[in-house]
């Protein structure tokens, strides 16, 4: 998988152009995209939230599907009720 990712052009320069709410799901132990890099990239998204799934790597959705889907459902529900930004950001 790593060779496929290395051969693709970076989308990082396009991140600030995102105009929709974005939930970033990050694996705490991701070696392909370390958490510090994901947080830096996410900070460039105007309307973002980040959820870190503990004890997972790059495929956190497959490694802990119930944890990840629970967080996604919570984010979606809060986005539609209008109170996620206040409750999730420090």
Tab-separated table of C-alpha atoms in Angstrom:
chain	number	residue	atom	x	y	z
A	1	UNK	CA	0.000	0.000	0.000
A	2	UNK	CA	2.833	2.391	0.837
A	3	UNK	CA	4.197	2.340	-2.739
A	4	UNK	CA	0.750	3.243	-4.077
A	5	UNK	CA	0.550	6.187	-1.689
A	6	UNK	CA	4.058	7.408	-2.524
A	7	UNK	CA	3.279	7.496	-6.269
A	8	UNK	CA	0.171	9.677	-5.841
A	9	UNK	CA	0.393	13.470	-5.917
A	10	UNK	CA	-0.167	15.209	-2.604
A	11	UNK	CA	-3.596	16.687	-1.999
A	12	UNK	CA	-2.364	18.761	0.955
A	13	UNK	CA	-2.170	22.014	-1.074
A	14	UNK	CA	-5.879	21.646	-1.891
A	15	UNK	CA	-7.038	21.155	1.701
A	16	UNK	CA	-7.782	24.841	2.487
A	17	UNK	CA	-10.185	24.916	-0.482
A	18	UNK	CA	-12.576	22.506	1.248
A	19	UNK	CA	-15.830	24.342	1.907
A	20	UNK	CA	-17.761	21.561	3.641
A	21	UNK	CA	-17.571	20.238	7.201
A	22	UNK	CA	-14.957	17.491	7.484
A	23	UNK	CA	-14.496	14.819	10.121
A	24	UNK	CA	-10.937	13.487	10.132
A	25	UNK	CA	-10.616	9.992	11.591
A	26	UNK	CA	-7.066	9.327	12.735
A	27	UNK	CA	-5.411	6.207	14.069
A	28	UNK	CA	-3.370	6.959	17.168
A	29	UNK	CA	-0.522	4.713	15.970
A	30	UNK	CA	-0.719	5.424	12.214
A	31	UNK	CA	2.771	5.030	10.746
A	32	UNK	CA	1.804	6.036	7.197
A	33	UNK	CA	0.307	9.381	8.266
A	34	UNK	CA	1.459	10.150	11.817
A	35	UNK	CA	-1.033	11.924	14.054
A	36	UNK	CA	1.032	15.114	14.115
A	37	UNK	CA	0.875	15.318	10.293
A	38	UNK	CA	-2.863	14.660	10.229
A	39	UNK	CA	-3.510	17.327	12.854
A	40	UNK	CA	-1.452	19.824	10.840
A	41	UNK	CA	-3.344	19.009	7.639
A	42	UNK	CA	-6.713	19.099	9.419
A	43	UNK	CA	-5.936	22.532	10.854
A	44	UNK	CA	-5.928	23.865	7.291
A	45	UNK	CA	-9.566	22.799	6.791
A	46	UNK	CA	-11.837	25.719	7.668
A	47	UNK	CA	-14.576	23.586	9.286
A	48	UNK	CA	-13.014	20.447	10.678
A	49	UNK	CA	-13.092	18.138	13.635
A	50	UNK	CA	-10.649	15.353	14.338
A	51	UNK	CA	-11.337	12.091	16.119
A	52	UNK	CA	-8.385	9.965	17.199
A	53	UNK	CA	-9.085	6.258	17.567
A	54	UNK	CA	-6.773	4.838	20.229
A	55	UNK	CA	-4.561	1.810	19.625
A	56	UNK	CA	-5.122	1.784	15.846
A	57	UNK	CA	-2.969	2.360	12.813
A	58	UNK	CA	-3.720	3.553	9.294
A	59	UNK	CA	-6.877	1.474	8.903
A	60	UNK	CA	-8.600	2.476	12.129
A	61	UNK	CA	-12.031	2.012	10.543
A	62	UNK	CA	-11.223	-1.667	9.969
A	63	UNK	CA	-9.269	-2.160	13.185
A	64	UNK	CA	-11.954	-0.746	15.495
A	65	UNK	CA	-15.092	-0.417	13.371
A	66	UNK	CA	-17.517	-0.022	16.268
A	67	UNK	CA	-15.468	2.757	17.864
A	68	UNK	CA	-15.006	4.563	14.568
A	69	UNK	CA	-18.633	4.246	13.468
A	70	UNK	CA	-19.834	5.424	16.875
A	71	UNK	CA	-17.763	8.583	16.527
A	72	UNK	CA	-18.945	9.149	12.966
A	73	UNK	CA	-22.590	8.750	14.010
A	74	UNK	CA	-22.067	11.148	16.923
A	75	UNK	CA	-20.472	13.734	14.626
A	76	UNK	CA	-23.219	13.444	12.021
A	77	UNK	CA	-25.973	13.710	14.635
A	78	UNK	CA	-24.338	16.733	16.228
A	79	UNK	CA	-23.725	18.409	12.854
A	80	UNK	CA	-27.398	18.136	12.041
A	81	UNK	CA	-28.448	19.329	15.504
A	82	UNK	CA	-25.997	22.245	15.260
A	83	UNK	CA	-24.068	21.785	18.495
A	84	UNK	CA	-21.001	19.697	17.611
A	85	UNK	CA	-18.598	22.626	17.151
A	86	UNK	CA	-19.307	23.900	20.651
A	87	UNK	CA	-19.051	20.480	22.310
A	88	UNK	CA	-16.078	19.006	20.434
A	89	UNK	CA	-13.583	21.805	20.104
A	90	UNK	CA	-11.414	22.848	23.048
